[in-house]
Each structure stands twice: as C-alpha cells, then as structure tokens.
XYZ file of C-alpha atoms in Angstrom:
325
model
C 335.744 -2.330 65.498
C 332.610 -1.069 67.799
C 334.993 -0.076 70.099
C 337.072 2.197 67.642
C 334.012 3.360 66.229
C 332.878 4.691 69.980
C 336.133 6.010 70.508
C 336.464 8.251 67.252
C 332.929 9.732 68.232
C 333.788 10.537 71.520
C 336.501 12.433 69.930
C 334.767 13.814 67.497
C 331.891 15.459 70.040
C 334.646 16.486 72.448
C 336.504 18.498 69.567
C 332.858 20.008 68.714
C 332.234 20.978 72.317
C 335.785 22.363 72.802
C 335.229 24.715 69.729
C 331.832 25.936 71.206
C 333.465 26.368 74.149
C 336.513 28.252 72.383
C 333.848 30.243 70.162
C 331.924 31.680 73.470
C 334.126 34.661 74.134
C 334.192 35.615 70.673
C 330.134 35.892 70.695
C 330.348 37.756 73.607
C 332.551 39.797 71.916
C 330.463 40.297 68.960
C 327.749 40.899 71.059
C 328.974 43.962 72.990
C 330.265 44.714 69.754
C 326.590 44.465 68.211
C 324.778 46.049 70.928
C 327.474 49.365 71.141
C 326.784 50.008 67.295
C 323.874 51.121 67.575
C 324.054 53.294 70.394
C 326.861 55.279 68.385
C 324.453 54.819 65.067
C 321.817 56.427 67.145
C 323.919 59.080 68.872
C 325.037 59.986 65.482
C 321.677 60.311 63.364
C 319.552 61.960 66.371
C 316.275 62.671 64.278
C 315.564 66.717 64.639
C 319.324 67.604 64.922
C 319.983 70.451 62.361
C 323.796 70.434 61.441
C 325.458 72.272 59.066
C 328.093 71.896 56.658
C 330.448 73.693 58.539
C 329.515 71.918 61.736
C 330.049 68.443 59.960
C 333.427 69.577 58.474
C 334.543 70.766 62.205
C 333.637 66.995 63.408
C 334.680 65.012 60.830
C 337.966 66.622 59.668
C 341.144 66.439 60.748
C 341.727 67.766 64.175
C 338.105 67.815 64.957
C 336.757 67.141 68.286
C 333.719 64.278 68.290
C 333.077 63.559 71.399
C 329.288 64.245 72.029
C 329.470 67.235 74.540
C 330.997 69.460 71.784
C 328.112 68.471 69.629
C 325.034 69.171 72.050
C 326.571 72.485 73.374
C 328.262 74.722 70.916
C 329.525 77.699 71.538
C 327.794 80.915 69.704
C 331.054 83.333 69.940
C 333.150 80.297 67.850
C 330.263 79.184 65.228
C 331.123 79.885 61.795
C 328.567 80.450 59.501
C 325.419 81.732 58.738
C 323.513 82.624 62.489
C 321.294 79.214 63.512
C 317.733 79.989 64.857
C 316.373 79.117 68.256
C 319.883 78.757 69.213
C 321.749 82.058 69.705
C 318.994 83.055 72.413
C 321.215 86.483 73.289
C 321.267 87.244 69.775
C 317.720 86.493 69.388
C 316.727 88.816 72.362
C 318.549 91.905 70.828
C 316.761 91.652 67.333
C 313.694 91.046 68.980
C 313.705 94.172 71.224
C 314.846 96.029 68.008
C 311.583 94.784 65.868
C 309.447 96.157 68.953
C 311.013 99.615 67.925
C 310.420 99.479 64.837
C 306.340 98.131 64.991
C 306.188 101.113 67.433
C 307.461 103.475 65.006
C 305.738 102.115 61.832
C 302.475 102.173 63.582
C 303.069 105.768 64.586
C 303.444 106.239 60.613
C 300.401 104.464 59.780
C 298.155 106.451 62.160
C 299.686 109.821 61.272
C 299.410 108.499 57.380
C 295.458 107.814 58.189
C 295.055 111.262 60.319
C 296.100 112.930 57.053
C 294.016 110.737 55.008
C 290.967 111.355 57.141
C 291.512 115.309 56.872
C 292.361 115.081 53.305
C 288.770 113.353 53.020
C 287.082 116.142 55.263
C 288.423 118.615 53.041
C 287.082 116.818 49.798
C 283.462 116.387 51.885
C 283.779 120.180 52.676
C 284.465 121.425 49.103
C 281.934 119.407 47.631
C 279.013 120.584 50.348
C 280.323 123.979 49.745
C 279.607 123.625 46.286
C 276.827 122.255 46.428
C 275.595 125.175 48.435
C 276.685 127.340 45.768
C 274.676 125.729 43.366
C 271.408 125.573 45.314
C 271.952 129.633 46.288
C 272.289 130.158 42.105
C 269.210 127.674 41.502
C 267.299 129.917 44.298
C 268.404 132.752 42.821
C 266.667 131.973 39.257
C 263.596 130.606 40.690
C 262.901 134.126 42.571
C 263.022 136.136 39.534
C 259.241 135.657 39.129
C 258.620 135.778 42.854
C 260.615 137.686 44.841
C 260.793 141.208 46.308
C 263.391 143.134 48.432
C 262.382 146.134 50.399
C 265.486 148.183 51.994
C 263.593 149.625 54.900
C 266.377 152.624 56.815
C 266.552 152.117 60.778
C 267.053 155.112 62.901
C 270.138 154.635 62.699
C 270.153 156.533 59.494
C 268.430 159.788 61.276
C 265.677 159.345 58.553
C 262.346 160.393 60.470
C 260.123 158.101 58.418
C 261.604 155.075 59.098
C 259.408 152.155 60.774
C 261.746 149.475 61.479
C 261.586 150.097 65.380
C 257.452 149.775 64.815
C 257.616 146.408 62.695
C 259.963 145.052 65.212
C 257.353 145.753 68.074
C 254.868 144.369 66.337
C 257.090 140.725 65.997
C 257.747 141.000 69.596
C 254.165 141.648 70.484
C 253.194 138.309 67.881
C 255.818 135.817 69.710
C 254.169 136.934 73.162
C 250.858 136.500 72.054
C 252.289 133.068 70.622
C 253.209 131.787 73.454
C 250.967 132.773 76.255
C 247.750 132.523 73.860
C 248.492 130.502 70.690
C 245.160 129.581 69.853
C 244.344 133.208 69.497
C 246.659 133.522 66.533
C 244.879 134.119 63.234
C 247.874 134.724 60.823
C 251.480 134.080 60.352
C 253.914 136.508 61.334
C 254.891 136.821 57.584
C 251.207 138.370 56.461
C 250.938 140.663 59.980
C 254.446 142.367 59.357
C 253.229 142.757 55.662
C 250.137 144.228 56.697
C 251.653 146.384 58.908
C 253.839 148.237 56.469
C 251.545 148.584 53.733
C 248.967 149.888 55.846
C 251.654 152.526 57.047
C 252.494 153.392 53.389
C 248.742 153.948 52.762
C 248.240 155.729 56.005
C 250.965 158.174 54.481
C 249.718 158.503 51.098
C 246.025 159.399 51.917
C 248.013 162.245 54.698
C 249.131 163.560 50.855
C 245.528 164.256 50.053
C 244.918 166.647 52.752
C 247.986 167.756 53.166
C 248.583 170.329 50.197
C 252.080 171.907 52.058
C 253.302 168.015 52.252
C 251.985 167.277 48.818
C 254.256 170.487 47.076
C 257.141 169.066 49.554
C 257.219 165.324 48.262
C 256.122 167.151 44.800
C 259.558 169.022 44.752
C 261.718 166.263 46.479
C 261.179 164.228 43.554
C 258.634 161.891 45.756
C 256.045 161.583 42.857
C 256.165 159.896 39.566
C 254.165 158.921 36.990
C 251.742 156.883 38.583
C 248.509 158.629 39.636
C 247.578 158.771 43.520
C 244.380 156.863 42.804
C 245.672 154.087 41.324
C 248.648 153.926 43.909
C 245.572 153.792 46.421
C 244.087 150.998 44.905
C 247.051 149.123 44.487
C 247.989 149.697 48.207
C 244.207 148.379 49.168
C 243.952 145.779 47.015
C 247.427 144.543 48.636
C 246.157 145.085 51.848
C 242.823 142.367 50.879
C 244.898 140.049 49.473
C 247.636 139.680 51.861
C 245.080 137.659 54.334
C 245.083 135.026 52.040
C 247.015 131.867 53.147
C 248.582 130.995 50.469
C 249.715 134.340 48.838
C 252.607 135.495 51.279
C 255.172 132.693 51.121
C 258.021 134.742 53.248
C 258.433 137.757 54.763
C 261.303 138.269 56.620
C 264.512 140.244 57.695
C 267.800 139.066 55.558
C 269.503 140.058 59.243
C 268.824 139.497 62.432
C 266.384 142.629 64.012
C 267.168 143.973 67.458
C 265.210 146.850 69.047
C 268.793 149.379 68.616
C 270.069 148.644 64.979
C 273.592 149.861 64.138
C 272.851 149.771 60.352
C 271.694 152.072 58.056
C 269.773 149.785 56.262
C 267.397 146.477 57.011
C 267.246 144.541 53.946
C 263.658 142.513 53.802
C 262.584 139.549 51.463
C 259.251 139.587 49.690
C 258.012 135.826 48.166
C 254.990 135.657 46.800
C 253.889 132.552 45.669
C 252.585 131.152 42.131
C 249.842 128.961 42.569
C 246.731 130.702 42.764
C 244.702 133.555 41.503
C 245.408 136.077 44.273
C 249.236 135.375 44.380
C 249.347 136.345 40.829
C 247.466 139.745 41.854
C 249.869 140.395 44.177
C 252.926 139.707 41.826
C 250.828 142.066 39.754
C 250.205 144.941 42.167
C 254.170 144.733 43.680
C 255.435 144.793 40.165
C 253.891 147.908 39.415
C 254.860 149.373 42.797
C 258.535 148.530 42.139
C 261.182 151.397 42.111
C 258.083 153.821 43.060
C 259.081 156.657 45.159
C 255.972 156.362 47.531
C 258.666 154.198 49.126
C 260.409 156.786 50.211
C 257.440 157.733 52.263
C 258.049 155.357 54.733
C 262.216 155.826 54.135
C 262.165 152.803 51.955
C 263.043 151.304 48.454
C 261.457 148.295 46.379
C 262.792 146.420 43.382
C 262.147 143.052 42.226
C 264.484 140.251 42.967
C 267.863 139.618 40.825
C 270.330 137.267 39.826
C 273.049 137.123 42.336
C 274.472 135.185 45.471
C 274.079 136.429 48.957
C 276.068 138.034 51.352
C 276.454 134.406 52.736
C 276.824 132.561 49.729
C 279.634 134.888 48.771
C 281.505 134.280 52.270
C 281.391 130.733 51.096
C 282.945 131.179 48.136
C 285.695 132.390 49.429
C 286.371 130.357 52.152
C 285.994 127.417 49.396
C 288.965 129.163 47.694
C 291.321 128.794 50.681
C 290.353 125.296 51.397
C-alpha cells in the first residue's frame, strides 16, 4: 500500500515537472511577446508628436504605409492639408523674407505718417504764435493812444533842405562811441539826447522867425503858421526841452526803420512814448498834444500826430503770411 502510495506521487510530481517544463517556451514566448508591446505602444504614442487627421487616415487606412520612417520624415510636396509649422522649413524661409518686406515698408509709412504729423503740429504752433502776435500788436496799439507820438522826419533823399535826419543820425553814432570807449561818462539815454536834439533844432528855427521878417512873410504865405501864437509855441518848445531830462518821462524814442548815414526813403518814421506815471510825463503828453498837426513841423521838414489804432507794417506782413499757412 506504501509502496503504491510512493509510486502514484512520483507520478504525480513527474507529470507536474513535465508540464513546467512543457509551459517554458510558451513564457518565453509571452515574454518577448510582453516586452515588444510596449516598444510598438511607445513608438506609437511618442508624447510631442503633432499628427493630423489626414496623417492618421494615410497610416491607418487601407493601403497606408506604417512603417516608422514614413512617419518621422514626411514629405512637404505630398502633405495634404492645412501647412504644419516648424516643419516646412523652405516654406517657412520664403514667408519670412516676405514679412521683412513688409516691416520695412510699414515702418517707412509710419515715419512718413509722423513727419506729416510733426509738420502738421508746426503749422498749428505757427498759427497760433502768429496770432498771438496779432493780438499783442492790437493790445499795443490801444494802450498808445494816450501815449504815443509819431514824427515823419524827410531824409535827403526827399531834396527837402530842412531835413535833419543825417544830423540825428550823427549824433547816435557819436552816443554809441562815447558808449563804448567812455561809458561812465554817459549822463542820458540815447532816447532823451535824440529828443533833445530835435526839439532844440525846431526852437533854434522858430526864434530865426523872430528876426527874420523876409522868412517870417515866407513861412507866413506857405501856409507855415497857424493859430497858435509864436510865444506860446516858444514856451511849449522850452518847457519840452526841461522836461525831457527827466528819467522817467521819455519811455522810447526811436526809428520804426533801421537809420543808415545814405537813406533811400523819403520818409523816416519815428516813435514818441511818453510815459504816465508822474507829474512831468503828463506835461509832456500835454505840451506834444498841443504841438500835434502844427506846421512849425514843417520847419524842420517834419510832421506830428498822435498815435492811432492800427497794426504795423510788420504786423500786417504777418497777417498775411498767417493766411497762406
């Protein structure tokens, strides 16, 4: 009984080992099996590979090629669809060099665009100085009613024997000299000594009336004389004379144009301001009021009247350049 018993396990264990033995090659099998799976799984499902649908329909339908060259090296002249970035390089290349064109060209644009831009804002800047120039010149222009002068003096370029332009220029020449090689010896502004000058003039010729009866029935029948008496014209002419040293009575004096020794006008336009702060300005204003439009001017081959509304030679120049802008 033992020995049956021995017998039918020695079977038994043999059958068992003969089935291990028989089940070897298939595990082997399996295992190659098992371990080429996965390379194909991974081959398959690289991560970072962008397909498309037409790419998967070209590898999975019938006919299609899957062998893994095809895949990592498609040709660009046989793709169908849309155009896949970062992979047509020759493509790629041409589009870029065309986008370099076009920056070129659209930055040409914008700089021209911002030249005109820039002018169109000079233009604006210009206008609105002009104007404001404009409006200044009329604001001058009413503030001088109550304190300005003009005195059209002729040159010798008019053949007028009386004229003193060429001596009031000599006498500005002679200040600026005396300016610069002795400055402290100046008393006076230039404005008071030209003043001076040609009042004392127009006196020296009226008092030449008094003792000159031929002169006197000359100016008499040229119309020279008007209603104002000699005396008072005298004092008036004195009285300017004492008041002109004062500092603050003469507040310009000047040529409207530049003076040269030979002038090739007729006429040297000259602006009076008197200012309006003190007592002895307002004597002055006083004086020069009555004196305008007097024909003792003409004495000296010159006219007075007081200053008027209106815009300069200058400020009309302006104007119409602002027009054309």
């Amino acid at each position: 009984m033992g020995k049956k018993l021995s017998e039918a396990s020695t079977g038994l264990l043999s059958q068992m080992g003969q089935a291990d033995m028989d089940t070897d090659p298939s595990r082997e099998k399996r295992g190659d099996l098992d371990f080429q799976t996965p390379l194909t799984k991974w081959k398959g499902d690289a991560k970072g590979d962008a397909r498309t649908d037409a790419q998967e329909g070209q590898s999975n339908g019938k006919g299609g090629s899957t062998s893994p060259g095809a895949q990592e090296h498609p040709r660009s002249d046989t793709a169908v669809g849309p155009a896949q970035p970062g992979r047509n390089w020759g493509n790629q290349r041409y589009q870029g060099n065309g986008s370099w064109g076009k920056d070129l060209s659209s930055r040409g644009e914008r700089q021209d665009q911002a030249q005109k831009d820039q002018m169109r804002q000079m233009a604006e800047i210009l206008r609105a100085i002009a104007r404001l120039c404009l409006r200044l010149e009329d604001f001058q222009s009413i503030q001088c009613l109550d304190c300005e002068f003009v005195i059209f003096l002729q040159t010798p370029h008019s053949n007028n024997p009386r004229s003193i332009t060429e001596q009031l220029y000599q006498v500005g020449q002679e200040w600026h000299a005396q300016k610069e090689s002795a400055p402290e010896s100046i008393s006076q502004p230039m404005r008071n000594v030209l003043l001076f000058c040609m009042i004392t003039a127009l006196l020296r010729k009226v008092q030449e009336l008094e003792s000159d009866l031929e002169q006197m029935q000359k100016v008499t029948e040229a119309g020279l004389v008007d209603l104002l008496g000699h005396k008072e014209v005298v004092d008036y002419l004195n009285a300017i004379l004492r008041l002109s040293a004062h500092q603050q009575v003469v507040g310009r004096f000047h040529a409207l144009h530049q003076m040269v020794e030979k002038q090739s006008t007729d006429i040297a336009p000259f602006s009076l301001i008197i200012h309006g702060r003190t007592e002895e300005s307002l004597q002055m204003y006083t004086y020069f009021k009555k004196l305008s439009r007097c024909s003792i001017w003409h004495l000296i081959a010159a006219s007075m009247r007081p200053g008027k509304l209106g815009r300069s030679p200058l400020a009309k120049a302006i104007e119409r350049m602002l027009k054309d802008i």
